[in-house]
XYZ file of C-alpha atoms in Angstrom:
591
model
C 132.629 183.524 152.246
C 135.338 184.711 154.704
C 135.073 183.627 158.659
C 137.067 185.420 160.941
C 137.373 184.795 164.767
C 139.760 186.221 167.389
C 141.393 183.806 169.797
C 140.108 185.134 173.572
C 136.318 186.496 172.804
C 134.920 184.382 170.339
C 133.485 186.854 167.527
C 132.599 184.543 163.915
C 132.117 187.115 160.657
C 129.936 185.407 157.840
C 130.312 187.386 155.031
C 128.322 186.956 151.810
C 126.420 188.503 148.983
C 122.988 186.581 149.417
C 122.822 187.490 153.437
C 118.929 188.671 153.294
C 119.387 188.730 149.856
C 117.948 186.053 147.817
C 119.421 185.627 144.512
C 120.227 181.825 144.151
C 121.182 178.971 146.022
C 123.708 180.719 148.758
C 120.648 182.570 150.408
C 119.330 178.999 150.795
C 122.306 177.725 152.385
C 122.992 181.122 154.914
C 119.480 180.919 155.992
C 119.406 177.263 156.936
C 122.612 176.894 158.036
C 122.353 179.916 160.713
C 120.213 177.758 162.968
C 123.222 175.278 163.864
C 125.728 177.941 163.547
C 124.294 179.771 166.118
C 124.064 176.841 168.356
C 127.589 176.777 168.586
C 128.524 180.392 168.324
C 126.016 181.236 170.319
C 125.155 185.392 170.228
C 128.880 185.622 168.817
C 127.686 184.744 165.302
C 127.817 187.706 162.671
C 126.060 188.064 159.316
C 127.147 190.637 157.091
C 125.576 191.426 153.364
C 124.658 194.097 151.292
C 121.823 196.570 152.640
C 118.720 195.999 150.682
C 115.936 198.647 152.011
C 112.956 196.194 150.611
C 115.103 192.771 152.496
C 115.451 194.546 155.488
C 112.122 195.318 155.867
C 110.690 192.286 155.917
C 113.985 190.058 157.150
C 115.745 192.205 159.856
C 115.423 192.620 163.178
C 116.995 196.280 164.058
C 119.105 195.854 167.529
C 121.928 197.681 168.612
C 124.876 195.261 169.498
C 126.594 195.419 172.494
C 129.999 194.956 171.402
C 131.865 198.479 171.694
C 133.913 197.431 168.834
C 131.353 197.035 166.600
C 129.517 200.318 167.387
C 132.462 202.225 166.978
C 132.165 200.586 163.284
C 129.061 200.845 162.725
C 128.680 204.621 163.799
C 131.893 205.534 161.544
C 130.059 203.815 158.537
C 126.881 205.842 159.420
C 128.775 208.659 159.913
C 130.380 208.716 156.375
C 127.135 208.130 155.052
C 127.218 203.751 154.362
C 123.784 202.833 155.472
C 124.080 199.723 158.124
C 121.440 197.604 159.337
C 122.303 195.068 162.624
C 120.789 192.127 164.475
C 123.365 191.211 167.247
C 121.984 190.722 170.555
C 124.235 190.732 174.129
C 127.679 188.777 173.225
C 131.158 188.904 174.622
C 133.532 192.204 173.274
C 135.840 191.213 170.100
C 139.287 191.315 171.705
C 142.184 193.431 168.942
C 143.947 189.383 168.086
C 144.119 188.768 164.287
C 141.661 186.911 162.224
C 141.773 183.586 160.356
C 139.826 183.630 156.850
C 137.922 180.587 155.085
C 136.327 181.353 151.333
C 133.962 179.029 150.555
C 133.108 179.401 146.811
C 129.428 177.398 145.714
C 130.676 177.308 142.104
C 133.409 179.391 139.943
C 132.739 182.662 137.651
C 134.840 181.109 134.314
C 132.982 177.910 135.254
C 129.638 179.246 134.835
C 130.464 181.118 131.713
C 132.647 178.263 129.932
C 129.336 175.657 130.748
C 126.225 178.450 129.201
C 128.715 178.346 125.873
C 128.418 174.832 125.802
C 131.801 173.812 125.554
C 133.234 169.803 126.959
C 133.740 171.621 130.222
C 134.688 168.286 132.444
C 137.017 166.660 129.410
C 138.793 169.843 129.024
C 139.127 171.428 132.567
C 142.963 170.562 132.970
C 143.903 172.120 129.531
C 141.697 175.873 129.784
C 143.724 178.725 129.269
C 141.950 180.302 131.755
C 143.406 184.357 131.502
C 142.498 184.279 127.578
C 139.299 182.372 128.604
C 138.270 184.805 131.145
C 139.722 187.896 129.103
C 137.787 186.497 125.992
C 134.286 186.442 128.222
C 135.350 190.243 129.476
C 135.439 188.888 132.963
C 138.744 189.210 133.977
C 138.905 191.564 136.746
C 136.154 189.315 138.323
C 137.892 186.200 137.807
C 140.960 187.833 138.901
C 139.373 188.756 142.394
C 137.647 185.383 142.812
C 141.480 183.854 142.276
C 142.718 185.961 144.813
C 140.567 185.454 147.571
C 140.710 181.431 146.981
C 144.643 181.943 147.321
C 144.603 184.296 150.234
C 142.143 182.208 152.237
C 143.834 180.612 155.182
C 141.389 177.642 154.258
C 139.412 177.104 150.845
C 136.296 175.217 150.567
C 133.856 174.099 148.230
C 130.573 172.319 148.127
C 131.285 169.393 146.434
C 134.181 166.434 144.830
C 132.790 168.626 141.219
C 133.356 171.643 142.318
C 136.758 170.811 144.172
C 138.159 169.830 140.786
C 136.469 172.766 138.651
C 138.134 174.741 141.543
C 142.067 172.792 141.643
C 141.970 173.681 137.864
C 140.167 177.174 137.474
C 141.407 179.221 140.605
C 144.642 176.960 140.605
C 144.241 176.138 144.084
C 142.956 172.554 145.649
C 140.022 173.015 148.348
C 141.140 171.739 151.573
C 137.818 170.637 152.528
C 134.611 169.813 150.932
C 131.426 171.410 152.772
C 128.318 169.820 151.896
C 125.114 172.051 151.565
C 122.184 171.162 154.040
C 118.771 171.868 155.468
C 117.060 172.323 158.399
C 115.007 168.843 158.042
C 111.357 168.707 159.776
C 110.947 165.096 160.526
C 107.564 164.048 160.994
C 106.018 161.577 164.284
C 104.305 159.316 161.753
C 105.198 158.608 157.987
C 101.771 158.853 156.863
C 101.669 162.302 157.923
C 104.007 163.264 154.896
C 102.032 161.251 152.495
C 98.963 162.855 153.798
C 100.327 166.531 152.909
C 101.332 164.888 149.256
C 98.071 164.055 148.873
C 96.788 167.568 149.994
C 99.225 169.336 147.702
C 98.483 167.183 144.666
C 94.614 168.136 145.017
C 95.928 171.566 144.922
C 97.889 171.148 141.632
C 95.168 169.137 140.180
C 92.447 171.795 140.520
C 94.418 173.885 138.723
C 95.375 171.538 136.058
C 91.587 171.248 135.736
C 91.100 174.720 134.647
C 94.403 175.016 132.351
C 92.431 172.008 130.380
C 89.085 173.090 130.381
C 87.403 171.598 127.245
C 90.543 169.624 126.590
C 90.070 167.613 129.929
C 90.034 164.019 128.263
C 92.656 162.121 130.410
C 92.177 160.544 133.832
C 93.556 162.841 136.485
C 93.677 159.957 139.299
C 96.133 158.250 136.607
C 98.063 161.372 136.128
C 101.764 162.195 137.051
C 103.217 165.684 138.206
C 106.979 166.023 136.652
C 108.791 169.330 137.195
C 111.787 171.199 136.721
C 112.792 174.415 138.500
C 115.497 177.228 139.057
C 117.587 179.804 137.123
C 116.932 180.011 133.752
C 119.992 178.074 132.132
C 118.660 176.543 129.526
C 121.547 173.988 128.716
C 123.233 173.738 132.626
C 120.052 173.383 134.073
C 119.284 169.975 131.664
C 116.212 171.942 130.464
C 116.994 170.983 126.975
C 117.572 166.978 127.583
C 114.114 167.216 129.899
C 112.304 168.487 127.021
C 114.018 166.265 124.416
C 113.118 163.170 127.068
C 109.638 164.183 127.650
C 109.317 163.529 123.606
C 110.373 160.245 123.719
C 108.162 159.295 126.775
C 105.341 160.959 124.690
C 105.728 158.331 122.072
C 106.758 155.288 124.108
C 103.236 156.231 126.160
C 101.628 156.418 123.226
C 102.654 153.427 121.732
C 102.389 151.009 124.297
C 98.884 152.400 124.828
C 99.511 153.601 128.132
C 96.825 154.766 130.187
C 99.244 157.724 132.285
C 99.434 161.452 131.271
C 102.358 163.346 132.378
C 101.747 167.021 132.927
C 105.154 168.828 132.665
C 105.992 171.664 134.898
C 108.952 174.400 134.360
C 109.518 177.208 136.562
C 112.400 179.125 135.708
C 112.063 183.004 135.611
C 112.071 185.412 132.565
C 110.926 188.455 130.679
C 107.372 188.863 130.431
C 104.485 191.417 130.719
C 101.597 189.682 132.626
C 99.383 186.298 132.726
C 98.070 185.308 129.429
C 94.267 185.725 128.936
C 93.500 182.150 128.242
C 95.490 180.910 131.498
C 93.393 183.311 133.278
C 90.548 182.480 131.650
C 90.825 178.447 132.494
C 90.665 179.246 135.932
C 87.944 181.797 135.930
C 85.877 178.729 133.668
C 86.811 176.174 136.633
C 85.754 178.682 139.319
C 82.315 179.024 137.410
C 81.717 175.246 136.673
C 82.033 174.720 140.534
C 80.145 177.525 141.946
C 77.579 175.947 139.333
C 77.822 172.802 140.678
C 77.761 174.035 144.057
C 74.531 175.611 143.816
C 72.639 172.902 141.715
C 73.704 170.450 144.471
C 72.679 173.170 147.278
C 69.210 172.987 145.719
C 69.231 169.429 145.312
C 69.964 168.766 149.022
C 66.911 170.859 150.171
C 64.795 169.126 148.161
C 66.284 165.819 149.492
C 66.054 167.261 153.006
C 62.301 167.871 152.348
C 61.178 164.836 151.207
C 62.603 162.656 153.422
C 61.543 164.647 156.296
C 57.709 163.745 155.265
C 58.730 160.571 154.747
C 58.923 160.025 151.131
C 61.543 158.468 148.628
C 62.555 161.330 146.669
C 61.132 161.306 142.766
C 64.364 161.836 141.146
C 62.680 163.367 137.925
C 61.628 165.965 140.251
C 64.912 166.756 141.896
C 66.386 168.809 139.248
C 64.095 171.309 137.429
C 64.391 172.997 133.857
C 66.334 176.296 135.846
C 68.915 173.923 137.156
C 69.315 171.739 133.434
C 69.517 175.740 132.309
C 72.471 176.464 133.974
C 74.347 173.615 133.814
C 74.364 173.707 130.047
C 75.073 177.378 129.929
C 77.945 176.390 132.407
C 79.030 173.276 129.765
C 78.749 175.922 126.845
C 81.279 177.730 128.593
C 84.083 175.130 128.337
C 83.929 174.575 124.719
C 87.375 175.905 123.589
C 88.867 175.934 119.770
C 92.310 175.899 120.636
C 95.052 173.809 122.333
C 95.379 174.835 125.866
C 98.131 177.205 126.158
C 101.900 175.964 127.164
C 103.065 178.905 128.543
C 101.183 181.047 131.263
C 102.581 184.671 130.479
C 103.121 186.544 127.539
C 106.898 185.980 126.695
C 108.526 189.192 125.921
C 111.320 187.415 123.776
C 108.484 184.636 122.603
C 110.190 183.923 119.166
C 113.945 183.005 120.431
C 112.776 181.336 124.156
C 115.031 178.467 124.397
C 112.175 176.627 125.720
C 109.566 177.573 123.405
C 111.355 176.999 120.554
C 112.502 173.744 121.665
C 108.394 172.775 122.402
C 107.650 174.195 118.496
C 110.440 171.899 117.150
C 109.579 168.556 119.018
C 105.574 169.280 118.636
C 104.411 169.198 122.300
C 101.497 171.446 121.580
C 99.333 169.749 124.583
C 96.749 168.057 122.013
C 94.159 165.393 122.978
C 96.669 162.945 121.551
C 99.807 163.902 123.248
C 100.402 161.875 126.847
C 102.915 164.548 127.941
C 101.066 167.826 128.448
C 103.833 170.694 129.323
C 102.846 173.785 130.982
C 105.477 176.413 131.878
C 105.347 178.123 134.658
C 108.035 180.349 132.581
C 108.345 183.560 134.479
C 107.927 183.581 138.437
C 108.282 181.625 141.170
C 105.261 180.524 142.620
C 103.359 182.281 145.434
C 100.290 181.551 147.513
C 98.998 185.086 146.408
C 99.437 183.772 142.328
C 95.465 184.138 140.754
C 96.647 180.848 138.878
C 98.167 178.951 141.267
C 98.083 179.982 144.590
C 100.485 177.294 146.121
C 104.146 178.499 147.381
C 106.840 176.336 145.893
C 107.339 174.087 148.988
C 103.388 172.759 148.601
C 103.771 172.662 145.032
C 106.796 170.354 145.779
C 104.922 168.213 147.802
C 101.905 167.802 145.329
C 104.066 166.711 142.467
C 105.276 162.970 141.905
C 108.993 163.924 140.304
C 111.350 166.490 140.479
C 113.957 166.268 137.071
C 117.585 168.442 137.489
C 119.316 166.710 134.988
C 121.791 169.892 135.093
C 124.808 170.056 133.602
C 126.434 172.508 136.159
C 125.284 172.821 138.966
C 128.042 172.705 141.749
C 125.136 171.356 144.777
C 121.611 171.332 143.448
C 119.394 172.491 146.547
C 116.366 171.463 144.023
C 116.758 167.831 144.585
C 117.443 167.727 148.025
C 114.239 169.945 149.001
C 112.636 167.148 146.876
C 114.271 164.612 149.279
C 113.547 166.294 152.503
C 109.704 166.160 151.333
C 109.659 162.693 150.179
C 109.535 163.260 146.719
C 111.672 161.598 144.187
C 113.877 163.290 142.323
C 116.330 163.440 138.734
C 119.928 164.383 139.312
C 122.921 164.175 137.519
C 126.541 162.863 138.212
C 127.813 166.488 137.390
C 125.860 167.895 140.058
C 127.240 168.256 143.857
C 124.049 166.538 145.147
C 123.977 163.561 142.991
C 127.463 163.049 143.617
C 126.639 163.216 147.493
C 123.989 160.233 147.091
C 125.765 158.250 145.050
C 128.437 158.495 147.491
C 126.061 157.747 150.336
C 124.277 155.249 149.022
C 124.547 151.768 147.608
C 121.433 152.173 145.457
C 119.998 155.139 144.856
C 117.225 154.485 142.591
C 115.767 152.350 144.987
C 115.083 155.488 147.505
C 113.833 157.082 144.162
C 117.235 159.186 143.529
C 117.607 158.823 140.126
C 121.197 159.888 138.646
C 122.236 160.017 135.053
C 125.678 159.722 134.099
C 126.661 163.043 132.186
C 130.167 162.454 132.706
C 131.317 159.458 131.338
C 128.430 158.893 128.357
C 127.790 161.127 125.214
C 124.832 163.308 124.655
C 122.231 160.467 122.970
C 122.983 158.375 125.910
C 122.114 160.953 128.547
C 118.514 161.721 126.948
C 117.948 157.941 126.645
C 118.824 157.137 130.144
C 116.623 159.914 131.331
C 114.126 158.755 129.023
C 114.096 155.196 130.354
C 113.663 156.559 133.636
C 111.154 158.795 133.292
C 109.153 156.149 131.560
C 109.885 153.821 134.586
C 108.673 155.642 136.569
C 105.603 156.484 134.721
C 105.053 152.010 134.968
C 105.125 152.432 138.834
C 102.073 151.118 140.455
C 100.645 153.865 143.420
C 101.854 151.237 146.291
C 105.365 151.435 144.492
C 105.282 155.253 144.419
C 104.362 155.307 148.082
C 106.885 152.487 148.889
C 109.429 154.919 147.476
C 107.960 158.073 148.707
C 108.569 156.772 152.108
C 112.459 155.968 150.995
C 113.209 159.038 149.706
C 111.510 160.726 153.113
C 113.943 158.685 155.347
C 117.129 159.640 153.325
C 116.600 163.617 154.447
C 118.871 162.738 157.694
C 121.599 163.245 155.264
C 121.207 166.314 154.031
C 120.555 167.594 157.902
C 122.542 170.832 159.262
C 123.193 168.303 162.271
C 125.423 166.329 160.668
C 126.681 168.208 157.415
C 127.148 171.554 159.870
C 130.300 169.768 161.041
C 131.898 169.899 157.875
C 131.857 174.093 158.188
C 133.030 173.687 162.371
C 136.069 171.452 160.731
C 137.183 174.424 158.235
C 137.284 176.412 160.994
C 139.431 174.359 163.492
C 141.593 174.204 160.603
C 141.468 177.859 159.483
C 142.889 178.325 163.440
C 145.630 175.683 163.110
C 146.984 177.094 159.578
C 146.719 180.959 161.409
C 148.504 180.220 164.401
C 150.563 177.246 163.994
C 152.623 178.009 167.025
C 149.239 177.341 169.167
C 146.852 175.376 168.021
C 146.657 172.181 166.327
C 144.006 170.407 164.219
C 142.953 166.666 163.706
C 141.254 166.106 159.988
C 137.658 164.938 160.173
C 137.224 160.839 160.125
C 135.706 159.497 157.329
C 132.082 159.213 157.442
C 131.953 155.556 158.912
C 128.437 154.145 159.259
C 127.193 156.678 156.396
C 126.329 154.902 153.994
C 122.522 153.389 153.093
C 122.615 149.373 151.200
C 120.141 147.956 149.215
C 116.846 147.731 150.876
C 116.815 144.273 152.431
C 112.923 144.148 151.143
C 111.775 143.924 147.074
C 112.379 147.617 145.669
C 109.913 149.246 144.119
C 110.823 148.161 140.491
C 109.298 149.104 137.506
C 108.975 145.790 136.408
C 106.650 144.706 138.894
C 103.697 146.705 137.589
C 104.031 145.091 134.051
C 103.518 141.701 135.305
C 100.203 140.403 134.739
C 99.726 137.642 137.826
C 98.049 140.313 140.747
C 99.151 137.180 143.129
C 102.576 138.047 142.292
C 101.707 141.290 143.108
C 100.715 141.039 145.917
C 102.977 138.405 147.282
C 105.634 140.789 146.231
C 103.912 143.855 148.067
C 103.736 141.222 151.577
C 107.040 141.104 151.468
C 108.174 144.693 152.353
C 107.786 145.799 155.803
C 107.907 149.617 156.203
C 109.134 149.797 159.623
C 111.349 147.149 159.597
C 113.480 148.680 156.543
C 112.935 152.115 158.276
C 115.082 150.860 161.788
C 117.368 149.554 159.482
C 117.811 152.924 157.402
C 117.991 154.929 161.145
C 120.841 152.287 161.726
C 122.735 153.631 159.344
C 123.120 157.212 159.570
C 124.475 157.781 162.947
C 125.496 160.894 164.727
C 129.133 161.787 163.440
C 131.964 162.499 166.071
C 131.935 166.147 167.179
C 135.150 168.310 166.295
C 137.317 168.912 169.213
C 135.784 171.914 170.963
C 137.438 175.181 171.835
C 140.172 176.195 172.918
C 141.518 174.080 171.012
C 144.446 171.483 172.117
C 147.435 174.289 172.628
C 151.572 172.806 171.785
């Protein structure tokens, strides 16, 4: 995204696709990253998009800005008929100076399209032809652009080490700087209070996992585990295809070792469809019915209750339900008898018979029977949405009520998935192909242990990265509930990193340097330090290992539990992730 900036009257031009414009990840990253940009930029900072009538709406503030400049532009686009919506507020006048440009690119064109035709993408990256790969995909003219604006950038950035090579050997030019995504993290007074909203969101999910298994409701939902995947629908970059393989093989070891977890399955990724199944719809209206049943025969049962003991009588409790009340709790049992298995998918699939993800579910037999210990349901083709007659939970609170997030992904140049997980104290499944599992691994010594779980898709072959997932997906499933929370609480502490406060300074560097390289004869630039004192150890206390929970001694247990002390591992953790030096400040040092 090009940055400009004249020298006298500070003016900063943002300039992307995804400004009030979600599409993916980059609406993410302009929306939280605006905060701490206009901290420093002040009324001087400038978004510029595409005009979307329905976006505007509901995302724009209409102000006129003050700067003459930009009225004169803005009234010649309106004049020649280019609609233009604006949000500036009072700011200093753009002096007539020349600009200096940074592109940032999230991931490349040819990338994406060499990774969905599953070719070795990271083995082969320094020997692509890339005109006859890019003419071969009829992309050329877009590649071609992309190329061009990476070379004519005073400064080119990426988001991560991955994407800085797929970059060096794609666009043929070497980032100067790697800009980390972040987040605007809410950090909470007391640590329960994040555990508390878990535990709010999970009832949530588990009501309505108790209507999507009416009749079929045989397993324990207190001893039940919330996985889930989410994003675009890749099939193959987004790992979807090793999750589902993995969730077979932690079907069978469950089974097998007589395990008394369920794991119910989530995937939201978007597709073709034409409306909500009947029998999803259906399991919800059944739960709705069973507890305005319940509701009423205990309403009933109260005032009786209420009566008797008010004369002073023990209640006779063959009195306290009546042949009306038996009546309609059997015609309200009757009602949850179901033939079928309870559906996988919530929609009717438009493209049902070649789904990548229904097909894959026919050929490894997770039908959600009463024997299977994975239950899958897919979520297939919408985000969630408070107003959903399903599910009415926005994705944030569905976040928070599950137990695991898995992105094993295969490309995916940040991953803003997994670090929402973190931010919420929720574990997570990354990859070492991904930006953000490459950030953690980076950052810290062991990232398992602050339930960041990262499977090598780099250096292993395709057997070994389903097994590895496997194993860790069926680790996890061993976990006691103190272990979970133990890690919850990790995982919560490690969302300083991913903080606009500190990863902002990555973007305020580019553009120091973006000066420098524009006017060499004036300003200088110092390259950032290394990130001294960023980096989490081992937790000094007893992690919360797997293996714990398969001992049979509760003494050892609980000795074990004794010896972790939650605020004395959380000062340490706070030790470690200090405030970075702050880039020299403007003007900048002159020769």
């Amino acid at each position: 995204m090009p940055l400009a900036r004249s020298v006298s009257n500070v003016v900063l031009f943002e300039v992307a696709w995804e400004v009030a414009n979600k599409v993916g990840g980059i609406y993410t990253v302009l929306q939280t990253k605006a905060r701490v940009t206009a901290d420093e930029w002040g009324e001087s900072y400038v978004l510029v998009g595409p005009y979307v009538e329905s976006a505007v709406r509901t995302q724009v503030e209409l102000l006129e800005p003050p700067q003459p400049a930009l009225r004169r532009t803005l009234a010649a686009m309106n004049a020649q008929g280019c609609k233009v919506g604006h949000t500036w507020g009072h700011g200093d006048t753009p002096g007539d100076t020349p600009g200096h440009t940074i592109f940032t690119t999230h991931a490349t064109l040819l990338g994406r399209y060499l990774c969905a035709g599953s070719v070795d993408f990271y083995n082969n990256l320094h020997s692509f032809d890339v005109d006859k790969e890019a003419g071969e995909r009829q992309i050329y003219h877009r590649y071609c652009l992309e190329r061009a604006a990476a070379h004519c950038a005073h400064v080119l950035t990426t988001v991560s080490h991955v994407t800085a090579a797929e970059a060096e050997h794609l666009l043929k030019r070497k980032p100067d700087l790697v800009t980390p995504n972040g987040l605007n993290v809410r950090k909470f007074s007391a640590m329960h209070e994040f555990q508390n909203l878990h535990a709010q969101s999970k009832a949530r999910v588990q009501e309505f996992v108790r209507g999507h298994f009416y009749g079929h409701l045989d397993f324990d939902l207190d001893k039940t585990l919330f996985f889930f995947i989410a994003g675009r629908y890749e099939f193959s970059n987004k790992g979807a295809d090793i999750f589902l393989e993995a969730l077979a093989r932690l079907n069978y070891l469950l089974r097998v070792n007589g395990s008394e977890v369920t794991v119910v399955a989530f995937f939201i990724m978007p597709a073709r469809t034409n409306n909500f199944n009947v029998e999803s719809l259906k399991g919800q209206a059944v739960r709705k019915q069973l507890w305005d049943t319940a509701n009423a025969v205990k309403e009933k049962f109260g005032k009786k209750l209420y009566e008797s003991l008010l004369v002073g009588n023990l209640p006779d409790m063959n009195k306290m339900l009546d042949r009306e009340d038996f009546t309609m709790m059997k015609r309200a049992i009757f009602a949850t008898q179901r033939q079928s298995f309870p559906p996988v998918c919530t929609h009717n699939m438009l493209d049902d018979a070649t789904d990548p993800i229904l097909t894959t579910i026919r050929r490894i037999g997770l039908f959600n029977s009463s024997n299977d210990r994975v239950k899958v349901i897919i979520f297939h083709p919408e985000f969630l949405s408070s107003t959903s007659p399903l599910l009415p939970v926005d994705y944030e609170e569905f976040v928070r009520g599950c137990h695991l997030g898995v992105f094993p992904s295969y490309y995916e140049p940040w991953g803003y998935t997994p670090a929402e997980c973190t931010v919420m104290g929720i574990p997570s499944v990354s990859t070492n192909l991904s930006g953000f599992g490459c950030f953690m691994e980076e950052h810290i010594a062991d990232p398992s242990a602050y339930g960041i779980y990262i499977v090598d898709r780099r250096f292993r072959a395709p057997e070994e990265w389903c097994a590895q997932l496997t194993a860790f997906l069926y680790g996890f499933c061993q976990q006691s509930r103190r272990q979970r929370i133990v890690q919850r609480n990790r995982t919560e502490r490690l969302s300083d990193l991913l903080d606009w406060k500190y990863l902002g300074r990555y973007y305020t560097f580019a553009r120091r340097m973006a000066l420098a390289k524009a006017f060499p004869e004036s300003f200088t630039y110092e390259p950032p330090e290394a990130a001294a004192g960023f980096r989490y150890p081992r937790p000094a206390s007893v992690p919360p290992s797997p293996a714990l929970s398969r001992l049979s001694s509760p003494r050892h247990s609980d000795d074990e539990d004794e010896r972790y002390d939650e605020e004395e591992e959380a000062a340490k953790d706070r030790a470690n992730i200090r405030r970075p030096p702050s880039p020299p400040g403007l003007p900048p040092t002159r020769n």
